[in-house]
């Protein structure tokens, strides 16, 4: 039995039954996995679901989606729960087609938007030649931070030299 | 010859791909065939967890003292604008560290890295350095098809900057004759600046117990684990359009019904949700389901060998390859192999009647169907696989590479490079270069603190040059 098998059982039980596998169920599912592979585990768990009469779900894609959602800090579990609720509601599911996939993309969209905004800000600053933060601080008389106490004398000297060189560049006059 | 090998290809995102395997195997081959040459390695501390892993992987054959570690300030992704200053500063630190170590030749294992990660490798113009630079050239696929493989304008700028650096290299070592042709045609280079060194499968493929791989309980368990119930044809690759997964699925669907029903198609590739959905869509278009086509996702090496050894046919329908390592690995495992007639795949397969044009679906179906149903043809493919795979070895690759590198090291420099007179002047020049970086918003004080520490760490690394007429004494001094 490979270590990854246990991970697969954990994720599969959590995803399909929305709870953690206890020791007995873990052992049982590992035996099913060894005998019949991943499809057999998914089929066995599907049979234990309250909504087992619903059409079978696409095991791997769903696992990947839910894993991705739960990895999102803070809001991940709520997103996972929301996706589960919509999946279980035939009316909502009919409207949204693939709600799990849609909701799963929300944190990625937000992260993408944040990174994009930061990148665009940087590009814009460079394009219109905004003064750099260092130049603004120099203009306001804010000096560089003193060398960190943990720096060796050589590193502190290098730091001072770098600060001086950067200041000379930013304020050539 | 003092040879410094940049092993960042073993640390970054390429470490689990063909490039990582290639760099590691070549480095081991060069050590085995060093023959008096003094070889050291360069790693990057911006991949801290990978530094110790790489040193440990080489520990049985080479000591820790032969590894140098670049210290720089990250993140340094070239395609991420907020990292631009750190990116430029890291490259200056890299060039300074290499210059301080004073090798005769710097061999860069993977130049085209660092767009999205912390890899730091660059080739300065020849008149700005005292050492020679050689780099391994895997392929020029993005250069030949930029619209397909380069997404953004920033990525395009970064890639073409790397192409410019490759042109500055003194020697390009292509991994196949096909890659060499591309290099000569498109960079352009000539025989003095580009050589073919070929490639090979990892050394452990030579010692496989094929009988155990086919009959052991583990082998049966692996096949059951992936839902493989019938003889199967397989394909291994990254999930990339040029690998032609869709074409292979269509060819499989078009096989004569008895042949198709007797075989499954196993596709081994790292799956992401989007790619997985795309393959499932293609399967559905051709009326195939999970029992016909098995998508394994990423599999570890030991399982991959079992799949290779048990497949009825290995198919490699790629439109463009640098080398085509999976074909060679499959052949080492005794698998009959057929594949594309384009780019480097014919060199690896080495047999004209096992090739097909991946753009010609009928031809592809014919060759696959023949290999699955014509027993005489299949047997001859297996015999050919056993003999042809042995023509590729890492020792041969390393010997070709060393010959090219030694010749490079022996060439006189076109003009002398002025060197600052002492350590203080070198440091002043380094700081002036860093201060001259033009990147908005510039460094924070934290960046400068970390950079000062990094420069100090880099300064501590030395590789004393012993005045010696022979390579052998130089080697002995380092040991």
XYZ file of C-alpha atoms in Angstrom:
652
model
C 0.000 0.000 0.000
C 1.498 3.302 -1.024
C 1.271 6.341 1.261
C -0.710 8.199 -1.377
C -3.476 5.607 -1.155
C -4.303 6.692 2.374
C -4.466 10.307 1.230
C -6.804 9.347 -1.551
C -9.150 7.567 0.866
C -9.144 10.566 3.206
C -9.967 12.987 0.436
C -12.541 10.724 -1.165
C -14.457 10.148 2.100
C -14.332 13.815 3.010
C -15.546 14.817 -0.426
C -18.218 12.224 -0.988
C -19.597 11.929 2.542
C -18.606 15.350 3.904
C -16.947 13.903 7.008
C -13.630 12.418 8.001
C -13.050 8.692 7.648
C -12.784 6.824 10.937
C -10.165 4.123 11.320
C -12.484 1.272 10.415
C -13.819 2.963 7.329
C -10.308 3.983 6.324
C -9.134 0.371 6.488
C -12.209 -0.821 4.625
C -11.747 1.708 1.830
C -8.059 0.929 1.512
C -8.976 -2.699 0.996
C -11.496 -1.674 -1.659
C -8.828 0.507 -3.273
C -6.323 -2.322 -3.364
C -8.868 -4.697 -4.854
C -10.671 -2.501 -7.312
C -8.773 0.741 -7.734
C -9.993 4.308 -7.391
C -13.240 3.795 -9.338
C -14.281 1.080 -6.868
C -13.701 3.388 -3.888
C -15.725 6.161 -5.487
C -18.511 3.735 -6.334
C -18.573 2.372 -2.768
C -18.749 5.858 -1.296
C -21.355 6.922 -3.805
C -23.543 4.082 -2.577
C -23.275 5.414 0.989
C -24.388 8.925 0.077
C -27.867 10.067 0.984
C -28.300 11.326 -2.576
C -27.097 8.073 -4.099
C -29.969 8.069 -6.573
C -28.613 11.178 -8.224
C -26.535 10.642 -11.335
C -22.991 9.580 -10.356
C -20.531 12.412 -10.143
C -17.299 12.727 -12.022
C -15.006 11.461 -9.291
C -11.613 12.774 -10.190
C -12.650 16.204 -11.393
C -14.811 16.676 -8.314
C -12.027 15.602 -5.995
C -9.671 18.041 -7.596
C -12.188 20.843 -7.318
C -13.030 20.270 -3.688
C -9.374 19.842 -2.791
C -8.654 23.144 -4.469
C -11.480 24.896 -2.664
C -10.527 23.661 0.791
C -6.976 24.834 0.267
C -8.228 28.418 0.144
C -7.636 30.081 3.501
C -10.575 31.238 5.607
C -13.348 31.086 3.005
C -12.430 27.669 1.572
C -14.734 25.543 3.763
C -17.638 27.932 3.140
C -17.110 27.778 -0.594
C -16.984 23.996 -0.429
C -20.228 23.931 1.582
C -21.933 26.343 -0.835
C -20.922 24.206 -3.775
C -22.266 21.100 -2.050
C -25.601 22.795 -1.342
C -26.024 23.964 -4.913
C -25.000 20.572 -6.259
C -27.693 18.985 -4.093
C -30.414 21.368 -5.256
C -31.691 20.250 -8.689
C -33.294 23.614 -9.469
C -30.146 25.624 -8.786
C -28.014 23.047 -10.511
C -30.170 23.242 -13.619
C -29.641 26.997 -13.770
C -25.966 27.114 -12.941
C -25.017 23.929 -14.883
C -21.705 23.359 -13.073
C -21.921 25.349 -9.817
C -19.054 23.504 -8.156
C -16.710 24.465 -10.904
C -18.006 28.029 -10.951
C -17.638 28.573 -7.213
C -14.326 26.807 -7.210
C -13.005 29.479 -9.508
C -13.998 32.411 -7.290
C -10.903 32.464 -5.034
C -8.664 32.010 -8.039
C -10.361 34.937 -9.747
C -9.920 37.102 -6.664
C -6.248 36.158 -6.357
C -5.712 36.758 -10.059
C -7.407 40.142 -9.792
C -5.194 41.158 -6.857
C -1.999 40.110 -8.602
C -3.076 41.767 -11.816
C -3.895 45.032 -10.040
C -0.490 45.058 -8.350
C 1.261 44.323 -11.612
C -0.672 46.998 -13.479
C 0.115 49.490 -10.733
C 3.799 48.705 -11.083
C 3.667 49.036 -14.855
C 1.768 52.280 -14.659
C 4.213 53.697 -12.139
C 7.124 52.814 -14.371
C 5.410 54.079 -17.535
C 4.539 57.530 -16.222
C 7.840 57.796 -14.373
C 6.346 58.223 -10.947
C 9.003 59.012 -8.362
C 10.115 55.843 -6.645
C 9.205 55.341 -2.989
C 12.874 55.901 -2.120
C 12.945 59.254 -3.905
C 9.772 60.344 -2.115
C 11.255 59.356 1.234
C 14.468 61.177 0.490
C 12.457 64.269 -0.418
C 10.628 63.989 2.896
C 13.894 63.509 4.735
C 13.212 59.906 5.701
C 16.528 58.096 5.853
C 17.163 54.416 5.207
C 16.545 52.074 8.086
C 19.660 51.537 10.230
C 21.501 48.272 9.564
C 19.876 45.267 11.143
C 21.602 44.340 14.417
C 22.094 40.749 13.251
C 24.175 41.815 10.241
C 27.895 41.144 10.345
C 30.189 44.190 10.082
C 30.930 43.328 6.456
C 27.222 42.993 5.577
C 26.454 46.236 7.424
C 29.149 48.017 5.431
C 27.734 46.593 2.200
C 24.250 47.707 3.238
C 25.492 51.241 3.899
C 27.271 51.296 0.546
C 24.156 50.065 -1.245
C 21.997 52.699 0.463
C 24.437 55.438 -0.510
C 24.621 54.240 -4.105
C 20.836 54.018 -4.399
C 20.441 57.523 -2.928
C 22.989 58.879 -5.379
C 20.982 57.389 -8.213
C 17.656 58.658 -6.916
C 18.922 62.138 -6.040
C 21.863 62.816 -8.310
C 22.008 66.459 -7.317
C 39.691 22.474 -17.319
C 37.781 24.103 -14.483
C 34.155 23.357 -15.310
C 31.341 24.952 -13.322
C 27.938 23.336 -13.949
C 24.801 25.309 -13.157
C 22.355 22.777 -11.682
C 19.348 25.051 -11.167
C 17.439 22.845 -13.609
C 17.444 20.306 -10.751
C 15.929 22.805 -8.336
C 13.212 24.683 -10.190
C 9.915 23.557 -11.682
C 11.755 21.586 -14.362
C 13.215 19.190 -11.819
C 10.477 16.556 -12.342
C 10.405 17.010 -16.093
C 12.701 15.859 -18.850
C 14.999 18.855 -18.350
C 15.628 18.016 -14.695
C 16.330 14.387 -15.517
C 18.610 15.382 -18.355
C 20.653 17.809 -16.255
C 21.101 15.309 -13.427
C 22.081 12.422 -15.679
C 24.482 14.583 -17.684
C 26.122 15.895 -14.503
C 26.629 12.344 -13.269
C 27.985 11.303 -16.646
C 30.423 14.230 -16.674
C 31.658 13.261 -13.207
C 32.182 9.648 -14.281
C 34.099 10.727 -17.356
C 35.871 13.764 -15.839
C 39.313 12.343 -16.635
C 41.237 14.948 -14.683
C 38.934 17.871 -15.350
C 37.998 19.824 -12.253
C 34.203 19.941 -11.987
C 32.141 21.962 -9.534
C 28.447 22.745 -9.286
C 26.383 25.873 -8.790
C 23.046 25.891 -6.958
C 20.598 28.643 -6.081
C 19.661 29.447 -2.510
C 16.306 30.871 -3.607
C 15.191 27.214 -3.722
C 16.333 26.502 -0.149
C 14.651 23.129 0.260
C 16.174 21.903 -2.988
C 19.786 22.791 -2.175
C 20.218 20.035 0.395
C 18.235 17.577 -1.691
C 20.529 18.027 -4.680
C 23.694 17.866 -2.568
C 22.410 14.693 -0.898
C 21.559 13.151 -4.270
C 25.166 13.614 -5.408
C 26.676 12.804 -2.001
C 27.861 9.292 -2.856
C 30.004 10.500 -5.727
C 30.942 14.075 -4.959
C 31.532 16.010 -1.741
C 29.719 19.055 -0.442
C 32.825 21.182 -0.978
C 32.295 20.949 -4.743
C 28.964 22.787 -4.525
C 28.688 26.546 -4.602
C 25.436 28.257 -3.751
C 24.267 31.539 -5.236
C 22.754 33.825 -2.622
C 20.325 36.409 -3.951
C 17.147 38.218 -2.938
C 13.855 36.771 -4.113
C 11.326 36.519 -5.523
C 12.901 37.142 -8.902
C 10.310 36.031 -11.475
C 11.047 37.950 -14.660
C 7.416 38.024 -15.739
C 6.218 39.559 -12.475
C 6.777 43.301 -12.726
C 7.033 43.966 -8.965
C 10.033 41.559 -8.933
C 11.961 43.335 -11.679
C 14.517 45.021 -9.446
C 15.261 41.809 -7.529
C 15.438 39.929 -10.839
C 18.076 42.285 -12.192
C 20.014 42.364 -8.901
C 20.040 38.561 -8.716
C 21.462 38.317 -12.218
C 24.224 40.778 -11.347
C 25.011 38.706 -8.242
C 25.037 35.543 -10.389
C 27.465 37.010 -12.899
C 29.703 38.262 -10.073
C 29.732 34.915 -8.273
C 30.653 33.051 -11.450
C 33.365 35.607 -12.218
C 34.736 35.248 -8.656
C 34.829 31.462 -8.953
C 36.804 31.937 -12.168
C 35.962 28.752 -14.082
C 37.331 28.086 -17.539
C 33.841 27.145 -18.678
C 30.388 27.671 -17.191
C 27.895 25.036 -18.354
C 24.303 26.196 -17.873
C 21.990 23.207 -17.593
C 18.833 25.101 -18.390
C 19.021 28.680 -19.643
C 15.349 29.216 -20.474
C 14.143 29.398 -16.868
C 13.275 32.171 -14.485
C 10.218 33.635 -16.180
C 7.881 32.513 -13.433
C 10.226 31.239 -10.732
C 13.414 32.165 -8.909
C 15.878 30.650 -11.370
C 18.774 32.973 -12.063
C 20.968 32.218 -15.059
C 22.312 34.518 -17.690
C 24.939 34.715 -20.381
C 26.780 38.003 -20.558
C 28.242 39.148 -23.899
C 31.654 37.584 -24.512
C 33.520 40.874 -24.079
C 32.209 41.274 -20.526
C 33.470 38.011 -19.038
C 36.673 36.048 -18.701
C 35.109 32.577 -18.748
C 33.466 30.669 -21.587
C 29.809 29.764 -21.471
C 28.172 26.643 -22.834
C 24.500 25.871 -22.507
C 22.345 22.882 -23.274
C 19.785 23.515 -25.978
C 16.686 21.356 -25.580
C 14.576 22.814 -28.362
C 13.450 26.065 -29.926
C 9.754 25.234 -29.940
C 8.543 28.618 -28.608
C 10.749 30.418 -31.140
C 9.320 28.399 -34.022
C 5.709 28.693 -32.844
C 5.531 31.809 -30.665
C 1.788 32.269 -31.058
C 1.099 28.813 -29.641
C 3.661 28.745 -26.861
C 4.246 32.305 -25.708
C 1.205 33.863 -24.131
C 1.824 37.485 -23.262
C 3.909 40.330 -24.609
C 5.983 40.176 -21.416
C 6.649 36.475 -21.905
C 7.631 37.153 -25.493
C 10.095 39.841 -24.410
C 11.556 37.537 -21.765
C 11.882 34.595 -24.179
C 13.542 36.625 -26.909
C 15.913 38.106 -24.345
C 16.883 34.527 -23.468
C 17.326 33.763 -27.158
C 19.693 36.745 -27.323
C 21.627 35.321 -24.374
C 21.814 31.924 -26.088
C 23.398 33.704 -29.047
C 26.049 35.088 -26.689
C 26.944 31.588 -25.498
C 30.222 30.249 -26.830
C 28.853 26.735 -27.280
C 25.303 25.389 -27.648
C 24.988 21.688 -26.948
C 21.881 20.347 -28.689
C 20.240 17.210 -27.328
C 19.373 15.794 -30.755
C 20.286 16.223 -34.406
C 16.877 17.785 -34.910
C 17.523 20.361 -32.167
C 20.946 21.051 -33.690
C 19.347 21.690 -37.091
C 16.915 24.127 -35.496
C 19.777 25.815 -33.703
C 21.871 26.214 -36.866
C 18.897 27.398 -38.893
C 17.196 29.754 -36.493
C 19.709 31.173 -34.042
C 21.864 30.941 -36.296
C 24.983 29.065 -35.272
C 27.692 27.093 -36.983
C 29.586 23.927 -36.237
C 32.048 25.853 -34.041
C 29.298 27.136 -31.794
C 26.802 24.268 -31.773
C 27.264 20.530 -31.376
C 24.961 17.581 -30.867
C 25.501 15.593 -27.678
C 22.295 13.508 -27.838
C 20.566 12.069 -24.771
C 19.844 8.788 -23.029
C 17.538 7.183 -20.519
C 18.422 7.178 -16.824
C 21.093 4.658 -15.861
C 18.755 2.489 -13.796
C 16.833 1.507 -16.937
C 19.814 -0.660 -17.899
C 19.354 -2.823 -14.788
C 15.623 -3.471 -14.850
C 14.219 -6.921 -14.199
C 11.634 -6.992 -16.981
C 10.251 -10.360 -15.880
C 9.474 -8.989 -12.412
C 7.996 -5.833 -13.885
C 5.552 -7.970 -15.840
C 4.652 -10.737 -13.425
C 5.135 -9.547 -9.846
C 2.148 -8.936 -7.562
C 3.159 -5.282 -7.420
C 2.821 -5.048 -11.184
C -0.656 -6.572 -11.080
C -1.610 -4.233 -8.236
C -0.456 -1.183 -10.186
C -2.461 -2.209 -13.244
C -5.549 -2.840 -11.092
C -5.016 0.436 -9.261
C -5.265 2.364 -12.501
C -8.215 0.332 -13.782
C -6.235 -1.398 -16.551
C -8.028 -4.622 -17.430
C -6.924 -5.385 -20.987
C -3.720 -5.170 -23.034
C -3.058 -1.500 -23.587
C -1.292 1.045 -25.696
C 0.144 3.971 -23.821
C 1.490 7.473 -24.194
C 3.485 9.465 -21.642
C 3.991 13.187 -21.837
C 3.146 16.562 -20.428
C -0.367 17.710 -21.277
C 0.533 20.111 -24.074
C -1.176 20.590 -27.460
C 2.014 19.706 -29.347
C 2.025 16.292 -27.656
C -1.100 15.443 -29.666
C -3.140 13.662 -27.006
C -6.305 14.513 -28.933
C -4.962 12.988 -32.132
C -4.026 9.802 -30.332
C -7.488 9.494 -28.778
C -9.038 9.960 -32.205
C -6.682 7.414 -33.773
C -7.559 4.950 -31.028
C -11.257 5.528 -31.663
C -10.724 4.843 -35.367
C -8.920 1.528 -34.875
C -10.725 -1.511 -36.274
C -13.358 -2.425 -33.698
C -11.923 -5.834 -32.695
C -8.486 -4.303 -32.202
C -9.873 -1.413 -30.177
C -12.085 -3.593 -28.035
C -9.115 -5.808 -27.215
C -7.009 -2.868 -26.007
C -7.272 0.101 -23.684
C -5.520 3.421 -24.215
C -3.521 4.591 -21.183
C -2.531 8.259 -21.097
C 0.047 9.124 -18.453
C 0.325 12.825 -17.748
C -0.001 15.244 -14.867
C -3.657 16.289 -14.987
C -5.082 19.637 -14.051
C -8.847 20.191 -13.999
C -8.931 22.109 -17.266
C -6.794 19.593 -19.151
C -8.696 16.714 -17.638
C -12.004 18.194 -18.774
C -10.571 18.758 -22.256
C -9.461 15.134 -22.621
C -12.822 13.908 -21.321
C -14.533 16.084 -23.900
C -12.457 14.584 -26.714
C -13.186 11.091 -25.387
C -16.911 11.821 -25.336
C -16.750 13.206 -28.887
C -15.426 9.852 -30.074
C -17.785 7.737 -27.993
C -15.091 6.529 -25.571
C -15.459 6.106 -21.833
C -13.299 5.366 -18.788
C -13.008 1.702 -19.621
C -11.544 2.544 -23.037
C -9.240 5.407 -22.112
C -7.463 5.469 -18.744
C -6.191 8.829 -17.506
C -3.701 7.951 -14.797
C -2.548 11.418 -13.789
C 1.070 11.688 -12.658
C 2.618 8.327 -11.726
C 5.889 7.775 -9.851
C 8.882 6.305 -11.682
C 8.509 2.763 -10.344
C 4.905 2.582 -11.533
C 5.851 4.112 -14.852
C 8.375 1.342 -15.463
C 5.671 -1.247 -14.774
C 3.368 0.463 -17.269
C 6.143 0.634 -19.876
C 7.012 -3.032 -19.426
C 3.411 -4.194 -19.672
C 2.121 -2.084 -22.526
C 1.278 -3.763 -25.804
C 2.439 -0.712 -27.708
C 4.013 2.626 -26.849
C 2.787 5.422 -29.117
C 4.458 8.839 -29.328
C 2.442 11.041 -31.709
C 4.079 14.380 -30.853
C 4.238 17.194 -33.399
C 7.514 18.545 -32.053
C 10.092 17.262 -29.573
C 13.541 18.227 -28.420
C 14.498 14.603 -27.871
C 11.635 12.269 -26.919
C 12.908 10.640 -23.743
C 9.724 8.647 -22.942
C 10.143 6.652 -26.163
C 13.644 5.644 -25.167
C 12.539 4.704 -21.642
C 9.734 2.571 -23.059
C 12.173 0.843 -25.419
C 14.516 0.089 -22.502
C 11.543 -1.583 -20.818
C 11.032 -3.795 -23.866
C 7.978 -2.020 -25.239
C 7.433 -1.936 -28.997
C 7.330 1.725 -29.953
C 5.863 3.656 -32.852
C 5.735 7.382 -33.218
C 5.770 10.606 -35.126
C 8.040 11.164 -38.116
C 8.586 14.798 -37.076
C 11.507 16.523 -35.322
C 13.652 14.261 -33.109
C 11.329 11.285 -32.646
C 12.653 9.364 -35.702
C 16.201 9.521 -34.249
C 15.019 7.891 -31.045
C 12.752 5.290 -32.622
C 15.326 4.541 -35.313
C 13.073 2.662 -37.702
C 11.243 4.072 -40.706
C 8.358 1.586 -40.732
C 7.495 2.475 -37.114
C 6.876 6.100 -37.971
C 3.757 7.951 -39.013
C 2.892 11.526 -39.846
C 0.819 12.743 -36.875
C -1.012 15.147 -39.210
C -2.222 12.192 -41.296
C -4.837 10.389 -39.224
C -5.236 7.456 -41.630
C -1.504 6.746 -41.601
C -1.387 6.979 -37.828
C -4.272 4.519 -37.482
C -2.647 2.118 -39.967
C 0.702 2.004 -38.166
C -0.895 1.574 -34.726
C -3.288 -1.112 -35.982
C -0.446 -2.990 -37.680
C 1.724 -2.851 -34.570
C -1.125 -4.236 -32.481
C -2.326 -6.962 -34.825
C 0.674 -8.057 -36.938
C 2.633 -10.345 -34.600
C 5.722 -10.517 -36.811
C 5.925 -6.739 -37.004
C 5.360 -6.439 -33.281
C 8.124 -8.956 -32.512
C 10.554 -7.141 -34.767
C 9.701 -3.866 -33.010
C 10.464 -5.460 -29.640
C 13.805 -6.841 -30.894
C 14.646 -3.463 -32.367
C 13.757 -1.717 -29.096
C 16.208 -3.904 -27.153
C 19.099 -3.239 -29.493
C 18.440 0.375 -30.465
C 17.930 1.679 -26.918
C 21.441 0.532 -26.027
C 22.921 2.858 -28.610
C 22.091 5.757 -26.265
C 24.163 6.051 -23.092
C 24.984 8.868 -20.712
C 28.676 8.036 -20.876
C 28.639 8.693 -24.618
C 26.683 11.901 -24.075
C 29.146 13.041 -21.397
C 32.166 12.202 -23.550
C 30.760 14.246 -26.451
C 29.986 17.113 -24.097
C 33.437 17.015 -22.483
C 35.145 16.968 -25.860
C 33.226 20.074 -26.894
C 33.834 21.825 -23.561
C 37.557 21.016 -23.517
C 37.920 22.344 -27.045
C 36.077 25.475 -25.982
C 38.325 25.941 -22.941
C 41.413 25.649 -25.101
C 40.394 28.468 -27.457
C 42.104 31.806 -26.840
C 39.946 34.761 -25.870
C 39.415 37.215 -28.668
C 40.443 40.142 -26.475
C 41.560 40.510 -22.872
C 38.977 41.528 -20.312
C 39.902 44.281 -17.900
C 39.623 43.096 -14.321
C 39.316 45.483 -11.341
C 42.619 45.536 -9.473
C 41.466 44.380 -6.023
C 38.523 43.140 -3.991
C 37.447 46.654 -2.997
C 37.269 47.787 -6.584
C 35.295 44.675 -7.495
C 32.777 45.385 -4.716
C 32.467 49.033 -5.788
C 31.828 47.979 -9.380
C 29.229 45.461 -8.200
C 27.407 48.055 -6.089
C 27.511 50.575 -8.921
C 25.937 47.989 -11.257
C 23.190 47.293 -8.736
C 22.518 50.990 -8.156
C 22.196 51.480 -11.909
C 19.254 49.073 -12.179
C 16.362 50.964 -13.693
C 13.244 49.260 -12.347
C 10.268 50.904 -10.710
C 9.571 50.911 -7.705
C 13.167 50.060 -6.825
C 14.392 48.263 -3.711
C 13.024 48.470 -0.196
C 15.385 48.639 2.764
C 14.588 44.991 3.444
C 15.704 44.153 -0.090
C 18.970 46.027 0.458
C 19.578 44.304 3.793
C 18.992 40.882 2.266
C 21.163 41.772 -0.716
C 24.024 42.884 1.520
C 23.881 39.546 3.307
C 23.706 37.706 -0.012
C 26.738 39.538 -1.411
C 28.685 38.725 1.733
C 27.738 35.034 1.446
C 28.767 34.998 -2.207
C 32.095 36.666 -1.415
C 32.990 33.857 0.981
C 32.889 31.265 -1.782
C 36.194 30.621 -3.433
C 37.657 28.188 -5.881
C 41.412 28.624 -5.637
C 43.195 28.399 -8.933
C 46.347 26.392 -8.484
C 49.159 27.344 -10.802
C 49.528 24.079 -12.589
C 50.280 23.106 -16.130
C 48.116 19.990 -15.965
C 44.457 19.433 -15.278
C 45.277 16.458 -13.095
C 47.087 18.512 -10.439
C 44.254 21.036 -10.420
C 41.802 18.224 -9.796
C 43.956 16.793 -7.030
C 44.118 20.152 -5.278
C 40.372 20.423 -5.136
C 39.972 16.941 -3.729
